[in-house]
Structures are given as C-alpha cells and as structure tokens.
Coordinates of C-alpha atoms and ligand atoms in Angstrom, one line a residue:
M277 CA 0.1 0.2 -0.9
Q278 CA 2.1 2.4 0.6
W279 CA 3.6 3.7 -3.1
W280 CA 0.2 4.7 -2.9
R281 CA -1.1 6.3 0.6
D282 CA 2.3 8.2 -0.5
A283 CA 0.9 9.3 -3.8
R284 CA -2.3 11.0 -3.1
F285 CA -3.2 12.1 -6.3
G286 CA -3.7 10.1 -9.5
M287 CA -5.7 10.2 -12.9
F288 CA -8.0 8.3 -14.2
I289 CA -8.7 7.9 -18.0
H290 CA -12.0 7.4 -19.1
W291 CA -11.5 5.4 -23.0
G292 CA -13.7 3.5 -25.2
L293 CA -15.7 3.1 -28.0
Y294 CA -18.3 5.2 -26.9
A295 CA -15.9 8.7 -27.5
A296 CA -16.8 8.0 -31.3
T297 CA -20.3 9.1 -30.3
K298 CA -19.0 12.2 -28.8
G299 CA -22.6 11.2 -27.2
Y300 CA -24.3 12.2 -29.6
W301 CA -27.5 8.9 -31.1
N302 CA -29.3 10.1 -34.1
G303 CA -28.1 13.0 -34.3
K304 CA -29.1 14.4 -30.3
E305 CA -27.5 15.3 -27.9
T306 CA -27.9 12.5 -25.0
E307 CA -28.4 12.9 -21.1
G308 CA -25.8 10.9 -18.4
I309 CA -22.4 10.5 -18.1
G310 CA -21.1 9.9 -22.0
E311 CA -19.4 6.4 -21.2
W312 CA -23.3 4.6 -20.5
I313 CA -24.7 5.9 -23.1
M314 CA -24.9 2.0 -24.7
H315 CA -27.1 1.4 -21.9
R316 CA -29.5 4.7 -21.7
E317 CA -30.5 3.9 -25.7
K318 CA -30.5 0.4 -25.1
I319 CA -28.0 0.5 -28.5
P320 CA -28.7 -2.6 -29.6
L321 CA -24.9 -4.4 -29.4
R322 CA -24.3 -4.9 -33.7
E323 CA -25.0 -1.2 -34.0
Y324 CA -23.1 0.2 -31.0
R325 CA -19.6 -2.4 -32.0
Q326 CA -19.8 0.0 -35.8
L327 CA -18.5 2.5 -34.0
A328 CA -15.4 0.5 -33.8
T329 CA -15.3 0.3 -38.2
R330 CA -14.3 3.8 -37.1
F331 CA -12.1 4.2 -34.2
N332 CA -8.6 5.7 -34.9
P333 CA -7.4 7.5 -32.6
T334 CA -4.5 8.8 -35.2
R335 CA -3.4 11.0 -33.1
F336 CA -2.9 9.2 -30.2
D337 CA 0.5 9.7 -28.2
A338 CA 1.4 8.0 -24.6
A339 CA 3.9 10.0 -24.2
A340 CA 2.3 13.2 -24.2
W341 CA -0.6 11.4 -22.0
V342 CA 1.7 10.5 -19.5
A343 CA 3.3 13.5 -19.2
L344 CA 0.5 16.0 -18.6
A345 CA -0.3 12.9 -15.6
K346 CA 3.0 13.8 -14.9
D347 CA 2.6 18.0 -15.1
A348 CA -0.6 17.8 -13.1
G349 CA 1.4 16.2 -10.7
M350 CA -0.1 12.8 -10.7
K351 CA 1.5 10.0 -9.2
Y352 CA -0.4 7.1 -11.1
L353 CA -3.1 6.4 -14.2
V354 CA -5.8 4.2 -14.2
I355 CA -7.3 3.5 -18.1
T356 CA -10.2 1.5 -18.5
A357 CA -9.3 -1.6 -20.6
K358 CA -12.5 -2.6 -20.0
H359 CA -15.3 -0.2 -19.8
H360 CA -19.6 -1.7 -19.3
D361 CA -19.6 -2.3 -22.7
G362 CA -17.9 -5.0 -22.7
F363 CA -15.1 -3.8 -25.2
A364 CA -11.7 -4.7 -24.8
M365 CA -8.9 -1.5 -25.5
Y366 CA -5.8 -3.5 -25.6
D367 CA -5.4 -6.6 -27.9
S368 CA -7.5 -9.9 -25.9
A369 CA -7.1 -12.7 -27.5
V370 CA -10.2 -14.0 -25.2
S371 CA -11.9 -12.1 -28.5
D372 CA -12.3 -9.6 -30.9
Y373 CA -13.7 -7.5 -29.3
D374 CA -11.5 -5.3 -29.3
I375 CA -9.5 -2.7 -30.5
V376 CA -6.7 -4.8 -32.6
D377 CA -9.4 -6.7 -34.5
A378 CA -12.1 -4.2 -34.5
T379 CA -11.0 -1.6 -35.5
P380 CA -9.1 0.6 -38.6
F381 CA -6.1 1.5 -35.9
A382 CA -4.7 -2.3 -34.3
R383 CA -2.3 -1.2 -32.3
D384 CA -2.1 -1.7 -28.1
P385 CA -2.7 1.6 -27.0
M386 CA -1.8 -0.1 -23.1
K387 CA 1.6 -1.1 -25.1
E388 CA 2.5 2.5 -25.7
L389 CA 1.4 3.6 -22.5
A390 CA 2.5 1.1 -19.4
K391 CA 6.0 2.0 -21.6
A392 CA 5.7 5.2 -21.7
C393 CA 4.7 5.1 -17.4
K394 CA 7.3 2.7 -16.6
K395 CA 9.8 5.4 -18.5
A396 CA 8.1 8.1 -16.2
G397 CA 7.5 6.4 -13.0
I398 CA 4.7 6.6 -12.9
T399 CA 3.0 3.5 -12.0
F400 CA 0.4 2.4 -14.2
C401 CA -2.7 1.0 -13.1
F402 CA -6.4 -0.4 -15.2
Y403 CA -10.3 -0.1 -14.9
Y404 CA -12.3 -3.6 -15.4
S405 CA -16.0 -4.0 -15.3
Q406 CA -15.9 -7.2 -14.0
D407 CA -19.6 -6.9 -13.0
Q408 CA -21.8 -5.2 -16.1
D409 CA -20.3 -6.3 -19.5
W410 CA -22.8 -6.0 -22.3
E411 CA -21.8 -7.5 -24.7
D412 CA -21.3 -10.7 -23.1
P413 CA -25.0 -12.7 -23.3
N414 CA -23.4 -13.6 -18.9
G415 CA -22.7 -10.2 -18.3
S416 CA -25.0 -8.4 -16.0
W417 CA -27.5 -5.2 -16.9
N418 CA -28.7 -5.9 -20.9
D419 CA -31.2 -6.9 -21.3
W420 CA -32.6 -5.7 -24.1
D421 CA -29.4 -7.8 -26.6
Y422 CA -30.0 -10.9 -23.5
D423 CA -32.7 -12.7 -21.6
E424 CA -31.5 -11.8 -18.2
K425 CA -32.9 -15.2 -17.0
K426 CA -30.7 -17.3 -19.3
K427 CA -27.6 -15.8 -18.2
N428 CA -24.7 -17.4 -16.0
F429 CA -23.0 -15.1 -14.2
A430 CA -20.0 -17.6 -13.4
A431 CA -19.4 -18.6 -16.9
Y432 CA -19.0 -14.9 -17.7
L433 CA -16.5 -14.9 -14.8
R434 CA -14.7 -18.2 -15.4
D435 CA -14.4 -17.4 -19.3
K436 CA -14.3 -13.7 -19.8
V437 CA -13.1 -11.8 -16.8
K438 CA -10.3 -14.8 -15.8
P439 CA -8.9 -14.8 -18.9
Q440 CA -8.3 -11.2 -19.8
L441 CA -7.3 -9.7 -15.9
R442 CA -4.5 -13.3 -16.6
E443 CA -3.4 -10.7 -20.0
L444 CA -3.4 -7.2 -18.3
L445 CA -1.8 -9.2 -15.3
T446 CA 1.1 -11.2 -17.7
Q447 CA 1.4 -9.0 -21.1
Y448 CA 1.8 -5.4 -19.6
G449 CA 5.0 -4.6 -16.6
P450 CA 4.1 -4.1 -13.0
I451 CA 0.4 -3.2 -12.4
G452 CA 0.1 -1.5 -9.5
L453 CA -3.5 -1.3 -9.3
I454 CA -6.9 -3.2 -10.9
W455 CA -9.7 -0.7 -10.8
F456 CA -13.4 -2.8 -10.3
D457 CA -16.9 -0.8 -10.3
T458 CA -19.8 -1.8 -9.9
P459 CA -20.3 -4.7 -7.5
F460 CA -24.0 -5.3 -8.1
S461 CA -24.2 -8.8 -9.5
I462 CA -20.9 -10.4 -7.7
T463 CA -20.7 -12.6 -4.2
R464 CA -18.9 -12.2 -1.8
K465 CA -17.4 -15.7 -3.2
Q466 CA -16.4 -14.4 -5.8
S467 CA -15.0 -10.8 -4.9
I468 CA -12.4 -13.4 -2.6
D469 CA -11.9 -15.2 -5.4
L470 CA -11.3 -12.4 -7.9
K471 CA -9.1 -10.7 -5.5
R472 CA -7.3 -13.9 -4.9
Y473 CA -7.0 -14.5 -8.7
V474 CA -5.4 -10.8 -8.9
H475 CA -3.2 -11.0 -5.7
R476 CA -1.8 -14.3 -7.6
L477 CA -1.4 -13.2 -10.7
Q478 CA 0.7 -10.4 -8.9
P479 CA 1.1 -10.2 -5.9
G480 CA 2.1 -6.5 -5.5
C481 CA -1.3 -5.4 -7.5
L482 CA -4.2 -3.8 -5.4
V483 CA -7.8 -4.3 -5.2
S484 CA -10.1 -2.0 -5.5
G485 CA -13.2 -1.2 -3.5
R486 CA -15.2 -1.8 -6.1
V487 CA -14.5 -5.6 -5.8
G488 CA -17.6 -5.8 -3.9
H489 CA -18.4 -6.4 -0.8
G490 CA -15.9 -4.3 1.1
V491 CA -12.9 -7.1 0.7
G492 CA -11.1 -4.9 -1.6
D493 CA -7.2 -3.4 -1.2
Y494 CA -8.9 0.3 0.0
E495 CA -12.3 1.8 0.4
S496 CA -13.8 3.4 -2.6
M497 CA -16.2 6.7 -2.5
G498 CA -18.7 6.9 -4.5
D499 CA -18.6 9.2 -8.0
N500 CA -17.1 12.7 -6.7
Q501 CA -18.0 11.5 -3.4
I502 CA -16.7 13.8 -0.7
P503 CA -16.4 12.8 2.6
V504 CA -18.6 15.9 5.3
G505 CA -15.2 14.6 8.2
Q506 CA -11.9 12.8 8.5
V507 CA -12.1 8.9 7.4
Q508 CA -10.5 5.9 9.2
G509 CA -8.4 3.6 7.0
D510 CA -7.8 3.9 3.2
W511 CA -9.8 5.4 0.9
E512 CA -10.1 6.6 -2.3
T513 CA -12.3 9.4 -4.7
P514 CA -12.8 9.0 -8.6
A515 CA -13.4 11.7 -10.2
T516 CA -15.0 13.9 -13.3
L517 CA -13.0 17.1 -14.5
N518 CA -16.7 17.8 -15.9
D519 CA -19.3 14.8 -14.8
T520 CA -19.1 12.8 -17.8
W521 CA -16.2 9.8 -17.1
G522 CA -16.0 9.1 -21.2
Y523 CA -16.2 12.8 -23.8
K524 CA -18.9 13.9 -23.7
S525 CA -18.3 17.1 -26.6
G526 CA -21.5 19.0 -24.9
D527 CA -20.6 18.6 -21.7
R528 CA -19.2 21.6 -20.3
N529 CA -19.4 21.5 -16.9
W530 CA -15.8 22.2 -15.8
K531 CA -14.7 23.0 -12.2
S532 CA -12.8 25.6 -11.9
T533 CA -8.6 25.0 -11.1
E534 CA -9.6 26.8 -7.8
T535 CA -12.2 24.0 -7.1
L536 CA -10.1 21.1 -7.8
L537 CA -7.1 21.9 -6.3
H538 CA -10.0 22.8 -3.1
L539 CA -10.7 19.2 -3.7
L540 CA -7.6 18.0 -4.0
V541 CA -6.7 19.5 -0.7
D542 CA -9.4 18.5 1.3
L543 CA -10.0 14.6 0.6
A544 CA -5.8 14.8 1.8
G545 CA -6.4 16.5 4.7
K546 CA -9.0 14.0 5.5
G547 CA -6.2 11.1 4.1
V548 CA -8.4 10.6 1.0
N549 CA -6.3 10.0 -2.2
Y550 CA -8.5 12.3 -5.2
V551 CA -8.0 9.9 -8.5
L552 CA -9.1 12.4 -11.1
N553 CA -10.1 11.2 -14.8
V554 CA -9.9 13.0 -18.4
G555 CA -11.9 11.7 -21.0
P556 CA -9.6 11.6 -24.2
T557 CA -11.4 12.2 -27.8
D558 CA -11.6 9.3 -31.2
Q559 CA -9.0 11.1 -32.3
G560 CA -7.0 10.4 -28.9
V561 CA -6.7 14.0 -27.9
I562 CA -7.2 15.3 -23.4
P563 CA -9.7 18.2 -23.9
S564 CA -7.4 21.3 -24.1
T565 CA -10.0 23.2 -21.2
S566 CA -8.7 19.4 -18.9
V567 CA -5.2 19.4 -20.3
K568 CA -5.5 24.4 -19.3
R569 CA -6.8 22.8 -15.3
L570 CA -4.3 19.8 -14.6
K571 CA -1.4 22.5 -15.4
E572 CA -2.8 24.9 -13.1
V573 CA -3.1 22.0 -10.7
G574 CA 0.1 20.9 -11.7
A575 CA 1.5 24.4 -11.3
W576 CA 0.7 24.7 -7.6
M577 CA 2.0 20.8 -6.5
R578 CA 5.2 21.6 -7.8
V579 CA 5.6 24.9 -5.3
H580 CA 3.1 22.5 -2.9
G581 CA 4.0 18.7 -3.3
E582 CA 5.2 18.8 -0.4
A583 CA 2.3 19.7 2.0
I584 CA 0.8 16.7 -0.1
Y585 CA 3.4 13.4 -0.7
G586 CA 3.7 10.5 1.5
T587 CA 1.7 12.8 4.3
E588 CA -1.4 12.4 7.2
A589 CA -4.7 12.6 7.4
S590 CA -4.9 15.9 9.7
P591 CA -4.8 14.1 13.3
Y592 CA -8.2 16.5 14.3
S593 CA -11.9 14.7 14.4
Q594 CA -12.6 18.1 12.9
T595 CA -12.5 20.6 10.2
F596 CA -11.8 24.1 10.3
D597 CA -13.5 26.6 8.2
W598 CA -10.4 28.1 6.9
G599 CA -8.8 24.9 5.2
R600 CA -7.2 21.7 6.1
I601 CA -3.8 20.2 7.0
T602 CA -1.7 17.0 7.0
T603 CA 1.3 16.1 8.9
K604 CA 4.6 14.3 8.2
G605 CA 6.8 13.6 11.7
R606 CA 7.1 16.3 13.0
R607 CA 5.6 18.8 10.7
L608 CA 2.0 20.0 10.4
Y609 CA 1.2 21.8 7.3
L610 CA -1.8 24.1 7.1
L611 CA -3.8 24.7 3.9
V612 CA -5.2 27.9 4.1
T613 CA -7.8 28.6 1.9
G614 CA -9.7 30.9 3.0
W615 CA -6.9 33.9 3.9
R616 CA -7.4 35.9 7.3
R617 CA -4.8 37.9 8.4
K618 CA -5.2 35.9 11.7
L619 CA -4.7 31.7 12.2
N620 CA -5.8 30.1 14.8
L621 CA -5.3 25.8 15.5
P622 CA -6.9 25.6 19.1
G623 CA -6.3 22.1 20.3
L624 CA -2.3 22.3 19.5
Y625 CA -0.9 20.7 22.7
T626 CA 2.6 20.5 21.1
P627 CA 5.4 23.2 21.1
V628 CA 5.8 24.7 17.5
K629 CA 9.9 25.9 17.0
K630 CA 9.0 28.6 14.0
A631 CA 6.1 28.7 11.6
T632 CA 7.4 28.8 8.3
M633 CA 5.6 29.7 4.3
L634 CA 5.8 26.6 1.8
N635 CA 6.0 28.8 -0.7
D636 CA 9.2 31.3 0.7
R637 CA 11.2 29.5 3.3
G638 CA 12.6 32.0 4.3
T639 CA 9.0 33.8 5.6
R640 CA 8.7 33.8 9.3
I641 CA 5.0 33.8 11.0
P642 CA 4.9 34.9 13.7
F643 CA 2.3 33.1 16.4
E644 CA 1.6 32.5 19.5
Q645 CA 0.1 29.6 21.6
S646 CA -1.9 30.6 24.8
Y647 CA -3.5 28.4 26.8
N648 CA -7.6 29.7 28.3
P649 CA -8.8 27.4 31.9
L650 CA -11.5 29.2 31.4
A651 CA -12.1 27.2 28.7
D652 CA -9.4 24.9 28.6
L653 CA -8.7 26.3 25.6
H654 CA -5.3 25.7 24.1
D655 CA -4.3 27.8 21.0
L656 CA -2.8 28.5 18.3
E657 CA -2.6 32.1 17.0
L658 CA -1.0 32.8 14.2
A659 CA -0.4 36.2 12.3
L660 CA -0.6 36.0 8.7
P661 CA 0.1 38.8 5.8
A662 CA -2.4 41.2 4.4
R663 CA -1.0 38.9 1.1
K664 CA -2.3 35.5 1.0
P665 CA 1.2 34.4 -1.0
N666 CA -1.2 31.7 -3.2
K667 CA -4.2 33.0 -4.5
Y668 CA -5.8 28.9 -4.7
C669 CA -4.4 27.5 -1.5
S670 CA -0.9 28.4 0.6
V671 CA 0.6 26.6 3.1
I672 CA 2.1 27.3 6.6
V673 CA 5.1 24.8 7.7
L674 CA 4.4 24.5 12.1
H675 CA 7.4 23.4 12.6
L676 CA 7.2 21.0 15.6
E677 CA 9.2 20.9 19.2
E678 CA 7.8 16.8 19.5
P679 CA 5.2 14.4 17.9
I680 CA 2.1 15.9 17.0
R681 CA -0.1 15.8 20.2
V682 CA -4.0 18.1 19.8
D683 CA -7.4 17.5 21.5
T684 CA -9.4 16.2 19.2
T685 CA -12.8 17.7 20.8
P686 CA -14.7 19.4 18.0
T687 CA -13.7 23.2 19.2
Q688 CA -15.6 26.2 18.5
F689 CA -14.0 28.3 15.5
S690 CA -12.6 31.5 15.8
D691 CA -15.7 33.2 14.1
G692 CA -18.1 31.2 16.5
R693 CA -19.2 28.6 14.2
L694 CA -18.6 25.2 14.8
P695 CA -20.1 21.6 12.6
L696 CA -20.1 18.6 13.8
Y697 CA -20.0 15.6 11.8
P698 CA -21.8 12.2 12.8
G699 CA -19.1 10.8 12.6
T700 CA -17.4 11.5 15.2
A701 CA -20.5 11.4 18.2
E702 CA -20.9 8.8 20.4
V703 CA -24.0 6.8 18.7
H704 CA -26.2 5.8 21.4
A705 CA -28.6 2.3 20.6
P706 CA -30.2 0.9 23.4
R707 CA -31.6 -1.7 21.3
N708 CA -28.3 -3.0 19.3
N709 CA -30.9 -5.0 16.7
R710 CA -31.4 -1.2 14.4
R711 CA -28.5 1.3 15.2
L712 CA -28.0 3.3 13.1
S713 CA -24.8 3.1 11.0
F714 CA -23.0 5.5 8.4
D715 CA -22.2 5.8 5.0
E716 CA -19.9 6.4 2.9
R717 CA -19.7 10.0 3.0
G718 CA -20.2 9.9 7.0
A719 CA -23.4 10.7 7.6
T720 CA -26.1 8.7 9.2
A721 CA -27.0 5.8 7.4
N722 CA -30.6 3.8 8.6
W723 CA -31.3 5.6 10.4
T724 CA -35.0 4.2 11.1
A725 CA -35.3 3.6 15.5
K726 CA -35.8 6.5 17.6
S727 CA -34.7 4.7 20.3
N728 CA -30.8 6.0 18.2
W729 CA -29.8 9.4 19.3
L730 CA -26.7 11.1 18.3
S731 CA -23.8 14.1 21.7
W732 CA -21.1 14.7 20.9
N733 CA -18.6 17.0 23.6
I734 CA -17.9 19.6 22.2
K735 CA -15.4 23.5 23.6
V736 CA -16.8 26.4 23.4
R737 CA -14.6 29.8 23.3
E738 CA -17.2 32.2 23.2
P739 CA -20.5 31.6 24.8
G740 CA -24.0 33.0 23.8
R741 CA -27.1 32.6 22.1
F742 CA -26.3 30.0 18.5
D743 CA -28.8 29.6 15.5
V744 CA -29.3 25.4 14.8
Q745 CA -28.7 24.1 12.0
V746 CA -28.5 20.1 11.2
I747 CA -28.5 19.5 7.3
A748 CA -30.0 17.0 5.7
G749 CA -29.2 14.6 2.8
K750 CA -30.4 11.7 1.0
L751 CA -29.6 8.4 -1.2
R752 CA -28.3 9.4 -4.8
Y753 CA -30.4 9.0 -7.1
R754 CA -33.4 8.5 -4.9
A755 CA -36.4 11.0 -4.5
W756 CA -36.1 12.8 -1.1
K757 CA -38.8 12.2 1.5
P758 CA -40.4 14.7 4.4
G759 CA -42.0 13.6 7.0
H760 CA -38.3 13.7 9.3
A761 CA -38.8 16.1 12.3
V762 CA -35.0 16.3 15.3
T763 CA -34.3 17.7 18.6
V764 CA -31.1 19.3 18.6
S765 CA -29.9 20.5 22.9
V766 CA -27.5 21.6 24.4
G767 CA -28.0 20.7 28.5
R768 CA -31.0 22.0 29.4
A769 CA -31.8 24.6 25.8
K770 CA -33.1 22.5 22.8
T771 CA -35.5 23.3 19.8
T772 CA -36.6 21.7 17.7
G773 CA -38.2 21.0 14.1
R774 CA -39.0 19.7 10.7
L775 CA -37.0 18.8 8.4
T776 CA -37.8 19.6 4.6
N777 CA -35.5 20.2 1.7
R778 CA -36.5 23.6 0.6
N779 CA -32.9 25.3 0.8
R780 CA -30.8 23.1 -1.2
S781 CA -26.8 24.0 0.0
T782 CA -24.4 24.4 -2.9
S783 CA -21.3 23.9 -0.7
R784 CA -18.6 21.8 -3.2
R785 CA -19.1 18.6 -1.3
A786 CA -23.4 18.7 -2.2
Q787 CA -22.2 19.0 -5.5
Y788 CA -23.2 15.7 -6.8
D789 CA -24.9 14.6 -3.5
D790 CA -28.1 17.1 -2.6
E791 CA -27.8 18.2 0.9
F792 CA -30.3 20.4 2.3
T793 CA -29.5 23.1 5.9
N794 CA -33.1 23.0 7.8
R795 CA -32.8 26.5 10.2
L796 CA -34.3 25.1 13.7
G797 CA -34.4 27.4 16.1
T798 CA -32.7 29.4 18.8
I799 CA -30.4 27.1 21.9
Q800 CA -28.3 29.7 24.5
I801 CA -24.7 28.7 25.9
D802 CA -23.3 30.5 28.1
R803 CA -20.0 29.5 29.8
P804 CA -17.4 28.6 27.5
G805 CA -15.3 25.2 28.3
T806 CA -16.9 21.6 27.5
H807 CA -20.7 20.7 26.2
T808 CA -22.3 17.8 25.8
V809 CA -24.6 18.4 21.7
K810 CA -28.1 15.7 21.1
L811 CA -29.6 15.6 18.6
R812 CA -32.6 13.4 18.7
A813 CA -35.0 11.9 16.1
D814 CA -38.6 12.8 17.2
T815 CA -40.3 11.7 13.9
I816 CA -38.4 9.4 11.3
N817 CA -40.4 8.4 8.4
R818 CA -39.1 5.2 7.5
A819 CA -40.3 5.3 3.7
A820 CA -37.4 7.2 3.1
P821 CA -35.3 5.2 1.2
G822 CA -31.6 5.4 3.4
G823 CA -34.0 6.5 6.6
L824 CA -32.6 9.3 8.5
I825 CA -29.9 10.9 7.4
I826 CA -28.4 13.9 8.6
V827 CA -24.7 15.3 7.3
A828 CA -23.6 17.4 9.7
V829 CA -25.2 19.9 12.6
E830 CA -24.3 23.6 12.4
L831 CA -24.2 25.8 15.2
V832 CA -24.4 29.6 14.2
P833 CA -23.4 32.5 16.3
K834 CA -26.9 34.1 16.7
Q835 CA -26.1 37.9 15.3
Ligands
H79_1016 O1 -16.9 4.5 -14.4 C1 -17.1 5.2 -14.6 C2 -19.2 4.9 -14.3 O2 -19.4 5.4 -15.9 C3 -18.6 4.4 -13.1 N1 -17.7 4.5 -12.1 C4 -17.0 5.8 -12.9 C5 -15.7 5.3 -12.0 C6 -20.2 4.2 -12.8 N2 -21.7 5.3 -13.4 N3 -22.4 4.7 -12.1 N4 -22.5 4.3 -11.1 C7 -21.3 2.9 -12.1 C8 -23.1 3.3 -10.9 C9 -24.2 2.7 -11.9 C10 -25.6 4.0 -10.7 C11 -26.6 3.5 -11.6 FE1 -27.8 4.6 -12.7 C12 -28.4 4.6 -10.8 C13 -27.5 2.8 -12.5 C14 -28.7 3.0 -12.3 C15 -29.3 4.4 -11.7 C16 -27.1 6.6 -14.2 C17 -27.4 7.0 -13.3 C18 -26.9 5.5 -14.6 C19 -28.1 5.3 -14.6 C20 -29.1 6.2 -14.4

C-alpha cells in the first residue's frame, strides 16, 4: 500500500468506443454520463459495435498523456482496459471485440502507455469492469440484447473476466492496481476469489474496494463523493473534471482550477486519494480545457507538493473553516484556502518551534501559543501577512518540538461557528438490533429507530446564543422524502424542527450528493468550556430511502 498512500493524486482515463459518439445518438445529444450511452439508449450490440469500424485515434500519443499526468503532479494512472460496454481497449485473445482486432487503428494503446509510464516513473493501473458487461451474453445489465433469465454470471467470470485479467496482469509489466467497479451482481465469494486471482498473478497489485463486499485492499468513495469529515483507513475518491467520464463534446460543466485544488486539499487533509478523470476523444486527444486545468493544478503542486505527497491525514477529528491539515513527522502543514490575518488552531498541545511559508522558506510567520483555563482551551494564533502568497491555497509549515499531540474535541471556530459531523459523534442505541450506521461520506445511514441518538462533546470559546442548523441528506438517484423531525439540545436548552428540502446547499461537497440546510431555532450556551450537544429523532419517515440521513449539525452564532 505504501506507494499508493504516498501518491495521493492519480489520473483516471475513460477511453472507449463511446468516445466516438461524442455523447450524441441518432443526431441528438444524450443525457447522463458518456460511457453509459449504450445502456441509456439501449443501443443493440450489433449497432454499437459499428462504432469500432470508425474508431481510429491517429493522434493518440501515449508519451503526451503520461507527460500531462506527470505535469499535473499525478503519481499513478488508471485507464479503462474494459468498461461496462465490454470492449477491450487492448489486444485480447479472449475475443475479437477489442481495439486491435476490431478497429482500423489496430494498435494496442495499453502497451504504449505501460512503456511511457515506466519511463516517466508513473504507476500504471487498469480499470476493469468485472460485473457489468453489455457485450457478453452472461455479463450483467444488458437486458435489451440478452435474456436476464438465461444468464450465467459465473460462466462470464470464468470465460471472460479471469482470462482477460490474466492477459492484463501478465503482458503489461507490473500493474499498480486493478480498479474494479459496480459490484451489483457479484457474490462475496466471487469478489474474494477475484481478489485472490489478481494477487496470485501479481502479488504487488492492489485491488480497489469496488471489487465488492468490502474485500478490496482499500475503500472507494462514491463517484465524485466527498467525505463530510475525517475518515479512518485507506480511501480514494474517483472524480470528474466536468460531469462525464467518457468524452462528451457537449459537457462544458468544468470544475474550476480552484475547485479542483480545494478538493485535492480537502481530500489530502482527510487522508483520501484523489483520482481525477480525463475523457480523451476518439482522435486520442485529451480535451484542451482538461489539459489547461491540470497544468494549473500541477504548477501549484510543484511548489506545494511536500504538503500532499507522503503525508498523513489531519490528527484532528474536526475540519477547520480556514482550510485543511496534513502531517509528516514533526511537521504540520496548514493548507489555507480561506486566507485571513489571524488564523487560530485550537487544541495543539505540542510546542511549535517555528512557522514558515512552504513557498518561501525565508518567511517566518509570527505566532503565539496560549492556554485559556476558563474554556480549557489550548490555542495557537498565527499572524498572517496581508497578501496571500497563492491565490488557490497557501501552505504554512509548523515545525514542532515533539511528536504531535492534539485535543480532538471539536472546538468552536474563531468566528464562533461549529459544524459537527455524525462520524465523530457517539452513537446511543439502546436496542442494538436497529443501530444506525454510516455511509461512505460519513452521513447517518439506516437511522430508522427513534431510540437511536447522537451526542458530541464540544469546546466553546465564546458563549452566547446560537442558531442551530441541521444539514439533511438523501440517497443519490433517489427522491427526497419529507416526514422527519429532530431535536438538538445543549444542556437544558433545546430546539426542535421538521426537516425539508427547501434550502439546498451549494457547497462543493454537495455538488453530486444533495444536502439541505434546515434552520431549527436558537439555543443559549452561557459559559465557555466543554458542553454536550445531543441530536434526537422525534419523527422518522421510515419510507424515506436510507432512513433519516443527517450530514451535519451546525451551531452558528446569532448576530
Ligand atoms: O466508470 C465511471 C462510471 O461509468 C461508473 N463509475 C465511474 C468510475 C459508474 N457510473 N455509475 N455507476 C457507476 C453506478 C450506476 C448507477 C446507476 Fe444509473 C443508477 C445505474 C442506474 C441507476 C446512472 C443513473 C446510470 C444510469 C442512471
């Protein structure tokens, strides 16, 4: 795992026959993600395979793609050897449904990419769709060409998946990982068997979490999913630059360079890898907008990479309003996305030797470490220069005297706000058989019993009156259902309200996973120091998909 943990940032490439449609079918622009076009339009296999006869990416240049990944600061490259459409983008002997046998191009781009990656020191990896296969009569999810009832999934694993994995793991040199996906039909036994099969062929090759049933070498967030708070263990977020993965000429919903960098920094602070996708055209060209953004990210990485590569997640249980934290040995990196003159870091027990800017080691940042006995609060206050050194994110290095020790109790920000995430709460479930759990992002899952409740110990700097906001969520692809009511209390003060979807959050995190801000009432906290916040469910609509989904509770000082 070590190379993967150190890497933090990788390139995803979705490239296949779908690129030849540019996202259009029968002259009309299609909805949804590009590589799903065959499924969405229920394109018969005999029609879809015609795309191969005009797939001729003469401008494909493996060295150029790999150079772009390297320029962007990416350390590994994951490319679709076979996506759900079942078409092999390498020379496969299993059938003729592959780029060498079925297209005029007749070259094996994976051979060229493997060579270019090796030369550039980039870890080469394959995406392989082990479950859905819309070409194979026994693969899952093609019900327009094939009769679901006649499918034999085990035969598909035996006759296509395993032989193809053997090719990929024996003919392209060392492979960093196999990125499996959509484990919708596969059984636990089959997932374990596939993982063992990969490890037998290449003991050093990792297996992504989406091999299914939690048996992978690391876990995957959902597509474009951002964890709400800190996470435990090895995680990766696969993400797009626009909305599609496979090339779609009409998708211009590009994330800005600032958004991409803030996502990278957010994820690094949570110890999560970021594998960011490009969708090359059927000419073999990576869209110029993607290239431009990635180069800008790379320029930042060349100066600030020390705060990303080989780092560990923030030692805190909370995230801060001014940015994110990573650590390496006795260094704490403050990745500041919200520049300000006074930056406060609470809870740091370790004495700080000096604070410097990563982009200019000569600049010393003045600071003061203090202890407030009234609030039982350790505080580090840094006096930052008026001008931010970098427009996207500036990095301050704290050089520590001793190994890092922190108080992990969520502490009020210096502006008075305090967001609390379910993942760091204590779960109270008197009846264990219906204990709520958490989804990948750290929101509550399967909260259907009113007997369950959450509590957080918090530290208050500035007492006073607070607005209480509850951020509710829903399951992706499912409709919001009303009918939940909750109570938040601190000591004897409490406030109650129903949850609605009227106020949709515009946060970056909520771009693909809707979140809804619900203002309950206000509560009074009248002394500094430690308090307990409790969240109870008064009413749960058990018909709501996933039960009561809580993403966060936020205290906001009343003006
Ligand atoms: O390879 C990329 C995607 O094609 C693949 N994962 C990334 C890395 C992927 N996309 N969606 N999914 C996996 C999950 C499928 C979700 C579905 Fe649906 C929800 C299938 C049916 C409902 C999305 C919405 C696809 C059709 C409608």
